[in-house]
Amino acid sequence: MIRTGVRIGVLLYLILAVAPNVNALQLLLVPQSVYVLPDTPSKFDVYVYNDTKHSAEVPSLESFVATYVLRSRDGGKEMAVHKVGRVFSHSLMGHKLAPGNAEHTTMELPIDTGQYDLVELDIHVGEEVKVQSNTVLLLADRTSKGRGPGAKVDKPAPASSPKAAVTPEGKS
Amino acid sequence: MSLRVLPLLIALALCLAASSQAALFVAAPPASTAAPSTSENASTAFFESGSESQIGLLCGNDPLDKTDPTGLDFRGEDVPFQFVPKIARKLGQLDEFGETEFSLDAKVRYSPTADGFVVRMDKLNITILSRQVQTESNVRGHDRARSQEAVDATVKHEKLHGKDAKDFHDANQTRTFPGRYPTEKAAEKAANEAGEQIMREFKENQKHVPAEKWQAILREERSQ
């Protein structure tokens, strides 16, 4: 019994030791604002982090492909997939990232929300070896233009609130 | 928690502090497929200045104005060439004398039909954002000015990249992708793959093929 347990333990250790480290690089996508404004590119911070004990090859962050789909608040969605890519006439070489280190860059993306309310977006970098980011959820803001990240956000009045119920004449 | 995760957490905190509106994450970062390297020649420090890329460079300073909302025009053919001693790439390197930066904006739609969903291109915008030409070359460790003929050849080279991109743009405006998909989910997946295919094909489109079209220009560029 003990011998079997030891064998299983050794086997598990060997599997873990020789298995490729698939978590070599983490690509973190962070929007600078959750709102997507009309005719205004959305800005993102992008971090790539080497979560291994070895240097890892990082594809150039200047060339990327973003993927987004549009949804409405009622659960409907646009029957389309959007791809926004930044491509260069000559492939950009990657570089090494030391273990435990991270790099930061920023990028802007034109996002056309049309009549939809929500944007579900992720990016990936690299061609042969792709590094995929997390997915972020953004809100389409069709009511204002040029609202900065620090601007005050007006909360919509609920339908049952006094503000919504009272007309200019005083009663609804 | 490993101490190695600390820099990332600090970065995230700084980023969120800079923004008054928090990001909504709907999924955790998936695993990368990148293989670890055993080479130790890198010493990229966290937040080092060299790792900051330029928004203007990425987006041509004004990406929206250069976007074609109808998807019918190829934009940016009038973008001027920037002549620089060396093309600065803070991330990555170049082994060429010129560079054209493109923005691709593709929308792949899936629609129901009587016998399943079909996938087709709904919009494809391609825009030239920037063009650079190098006026110096490095020969055996020494920088030296390139001849005017060589620089002109690089301009020709990058214009040819632009022409190839325009041909690609025009050829794919009304593209349909083969196959019928029984469910909406399968069709969405197929549309996503079709979008990836377009990106891959565009990169292939930029790879100096057929060779005979490029040979003379490449030779001229390398003449000193």
GROMACS .gro file of C-alpha atoms in nm, chain A:
model
  172
    1MET     CA    1   0.000   0.000   0.000
    2ILE     CA    2   0.275   0.242   0.106
    3ARG     CA    3   0.486   0.133  -0.186
    4THR     CA    4   0.200   0.208  -0.426
    5GLY     CA    5   0.156   0.551  -0.271
    6VAL     CA    6   0.524   0.625  -0.309
    7ARG     CA    7   0.514   0.514  -0.672
    8ILE     CA    8   0.218   0.742  -0.745
    9GLY     CA    9   0.394   1.030  -0.571
   10VAL     CA   10   0.712   0.979  -0.772
   11LEU     CA   11   0.509   0.954  -1.091
   12LEU     CA   12   0.324   1.278  -1.016
   13TYR     CA   13   0.652   1.451  -0.937
   14LEU     CA   14   0.803   1.337  -1.265
   15ILE     CA   15   0.497   1.449  -1.462
   16LEU     CA   16   0.507   1.793  -1.301
   17ALA     CA   17   0.883   1.822  -1.346
   18VAL     CA   18   0.889   1.743  -1.716
   19ALA     CA   19   0.559   1.903  -1.815
   20PRO     CA   20   0.605   2.222  -2.017
   21ASN     CA   21   0.528   2.533  -1.820
   22VAL     CA   22   0.224   2.661  -2.006
   23ASN     CA   23   0.192   2.960  -1.775
   24ALA     CA   24   0.514   3.113  -1.901
   25LEU     CA   25   0.371   3.454  -1.986
   26GLN     CA   26   0.069   3.637  -1.857
   27LEU     CA   27  -0.079   3.917  -2.065
   28LEU     CA   28  -0.289   4.153  -1.862
   29LEU     CA   29  -0.523   4.396  -2.036
   30VAL     CA   30  -0.653   4.686  -1.825
   31PRO     CA   31  -0.884   4.949  -1.974
   32GLN     CA   32  -0.817   5.306  -1.863
   33SER     CA   33  -1.191   5.364  -1.864
   34VAL     CA   34  -1.481   5.122  -1.865
   35TYR     CA   35  -1.671   5.354  -2.098
   36VAL     CA   36  -1.641   5.345  -2.475
   37LEU     CA   37  -1.719   5.688  -2.612
   38PRO     CA   38  -1.840   5.753  -2.964
   39ASP     CA   39  -1.563   5.852  -3.204
   40THR     CA   40  -1.301   5.822  -2.932
   41PRO     CA   41  -1.041   5.546  -2.922
   42SER     CA   42  -1.036   5.342  -2.604
   43LYS     CA   43  -0.708   5.334  -2.414
   44PHE     CA   44  -0.564   5.029  -2.247
   45ASP     CA   45  -0.268   4.945  -2.029
   46VAL     CA   46  -0.104   4.620  -2.124
   47TYR     CA   47   0.127   4.426  -1.896
   48VAL     CA   48   0.319   4.117  -1.986
   49TYR     CA   49   0.456   3.919  -1.696
   50ASN     CA   50   0.701   3.630  -1.696
   51ASP     CA   51   0.569   3.390  -1.436
   52THR     CA   52   0.849   3.134  -1.465
   53LYS     CA   53   1.196   3.071  -1.335
   54HIS     CA   54   1.349   3.118  -1.680
   55SER     CA   55   1.377   3.399  -1.928
   56ALA     CA   56   1.091   3.384  -2.173
   57GLU     CA   57   1.060   3.501  -2.529
   58VAL     CA   58   0.808   3.786  -2.550
   59PRO     CA   59   0.654   3.871  -2.886
   60SER     CA   60   0.659   4.238  -2.979
   61LEU     CA   61   0.372   4.415  -2.808
   62GLU     CA   62   0.354   4.668  -3.090
   63SER     CA   63   0.185   4.417  -3.317
   64PHE     CA   64  -0.136   4.272  -3.179
   65VAL     CA   65  -0.485   4.156  -3.266
   66ALA     CA   66  -0.784   4.261  -3.059
   67THR     CA   67  -1.111   4.069  -3.075
   68TYR     CA   68  -1.442   4.205  -2.958
   69VAL     CA   69  -1.809   4.119  -2.966
   70LEU     CA   70  -2.101   4.350  -2.890
   71ARG     CA   71  -2.391   4.275  -2.660
   72SER     CA   72  -2.699   4.458  -2.544
   73ARG     CA   73  -2.825   4.489  -2.188
   74ASP     CA   74  -3.121   4.265  -2.259
   75GLY     CA   75  -2.893   3.972  -2.342
   76GLY     CA   76  -2.899   4.009  -2.718
   77LYS     CA   77  -2.580   4.028  -2.917
   78GLU     CA   78  -2.456   4.135  -3.253
   79MET     CA   79  -2.407   3.841  -3.484
   80ALA     CA   80  -2.055   3.945  -3.571
   81VAL     CA   81  -1.697   3.923  -3.450
   82HIS     CA   82  -1.471   4.228  -3.474
   83LYS     CA   83  -1.096   4.206  -3.521
   84VAL     CA   84  -0.867   4.506  -3.493
   85GLY     CA   85  -0.505   4.438  -3.577
   86ARG     CA   86  -0.187   4.638  -3.580
   87VAL     CA   87   0.040   4.486  -3.844
   88PHE     CA   88   0.379   4.591  -3.979
   89SER     CA   89   0.522   4.535  -4.324
   90HIS     CA   90   0.808   4.340  -4.167
   91SER     CA   91   0.772   4.107  -3.873
   92LEU     CA   92   0.894   4.250  -3.547
   93MET     CA   93   1.126   4.032  -3.350
   94GLY     CA   94   1.049   3.935  -2.996
   95HIS     CA   95   1.280   3.975  -2.703
   96LYS     CA   96   1.364   3.808  -2.375
   97LEU     CA   97   1.193   3.887  -2.050
   98ALA     CA   98   1.372   3.789  -1.732
   99PRO     CA   99   1.194   3.566  -1.481
  100GLY     CA  100   0.960   3.748  -1.247
  101ASN     CA  101   0.974   4.065  -1.456
  102ALA     CA  102   0.697   4.251  -1.630
  103GLU     CA  103   0.667   4.510  -1.904
  104HIS     CA  104   0.411   4.773  -1.961
  105THR     CA  105   0.283   4.942  -2.269
  106THR     CA  106  -0.028   5.131  -2.369
  107MET     CA  107  -0.248   5.093  -2.672
  108GLU     CA  108  -0.549   5.259  -2.824
  109LEU     CA  109  -0.824   5.086  -3.009
  110PRO     CA  110  -1.106   5.230  -3.216
  111ILE     CA  111  -1.419   5.045  -3.102
  112ASP     CA  112  -1.741   5.085  -3.292
  113THR     CA  113  -2.025   4.993  -3.056
  114GLY     CA  114  -2.306   5.086  -3.292
  115GLN     CA  115  -2.634   5.053  -3.099
  116TYR     CA  116  -2.502   4.795  -2.854
  117ASP     CA  117  -2.436   4.848  -2.484
  118LEU     CA  118  -2.153   4.614  -2.391
  119VAL     CA  119  -1.819   4.529  -2.544
  120GLU     CA  120  -1.640   4.206  -2.460
  121LEU     CA  121  -1.279   4.241  -2.565
  122ASP     CA  122  -0.944   4.062  -2.547
  123ILE     CA  123  -0.615   4.082  -2.731
  124HIS     CA  124  -0.337   3.849  -2.830
  125VAL     CA  125   0.020   3.908  -2.936
  126GLY     CA  126   0.259   3.685  -3.126
  127GLU     CA  127   0.215   3.474  -3.434
  128GLU     CA  128   0.364   3.128  -3.393
  129VAL     CA  129   0.342   3.151  -3.016
  130LYS     CA  130   0.033   3.341  -2.914
  131VAL     CA  131  -0.007   3.503  -2.578
  132GLN     CA  132  -0.368   3.569  -2.493
  133SER     CA  133  -0.492   3.837  -2.255
  134ASN     CA  134  -0.779   3.835  -2.012
  135THR     CA  135  -1.118   3.951  -2.138
  136VAL     CA  136  -1.254   4.289  -2.034
  137LEU     CA  137  -1.608   4.415  -2.037
  138LEU     CA  138  -1.667   4.776  -2.144
  139LEU     CA  139  -1.979   4.989  -2.147
  140ALA     CA  140  -2.086   5.186  -2.451
  141ASP     CA  141  -2.156   5.548  -2.360
  142ARG     CA  142  -2.354   5.709  -2.637
  143THR     CA  143  -2.476   5.999  -2.425
  144SER     CA  144  -2.155   6.196  -2.378
  145LYS     CA  145  -1.849   6.277  -2.578
  146GLY     CA  146  -1.501   6.332  -2.446
  147ARG     CA  147  -1.565   6.213  -2.092
  148GLY     CA  148  -1.224   6.160  -1.938
  149PRO     CA  149  -1.129   5.889  -1.694
  150GLY     CA  150  -1.162   6.131  -1.404
  151ALA     CA  151  -1.495   6.279  -1.503
  152LYS     CA  152  -1.796   6.250  -1.280
  153VAL     CA  153  -2.034   5.976  -1.381
  154ASP     CA  154  -2.402   6.065  -1.375
  155LYS     CA  155  -2.613   5.785  -1.242
  156PRO     CA  156  -2.935   5.736  -1.438
  157ALA     CA  157  -3.243   5.800  -1.230
  158PRO     CA  158  -3.442   5.486  -1.163
  159ALA     CA  159  -3.792   5.487  -1.308
  160SER     CA  160  -3.947   5.476  -0.962
  161SER     CA  161  -3.751   5.771  -0.826
  162PRO     CA  162  -3.921   6.104  -0.757
  163LYS     CA  163  -3.709   6.266  -1.028
  164ALA     CA  164  -3.848   6.029  -1.285
  165ALA     CA  165  -4.202   6.048  -1.160
  166VAL     CA  166  -4.238   6.426  -1.140
  167THR     CA  167  -4.306   6.618  -1.458
  168PRO     CA  168  -4.234   6.991  -1.507
  169GLU     CA  169  -4.595   7.051  -1.408
  170GLY     CA  170  -4.534   6.885  -1.075
  171LYS     CA  171  -4.715   6.555  -1.123
  172SER     CA  172  -4.664   6.265  -1.347
   0.00000   0.00000   0.00000
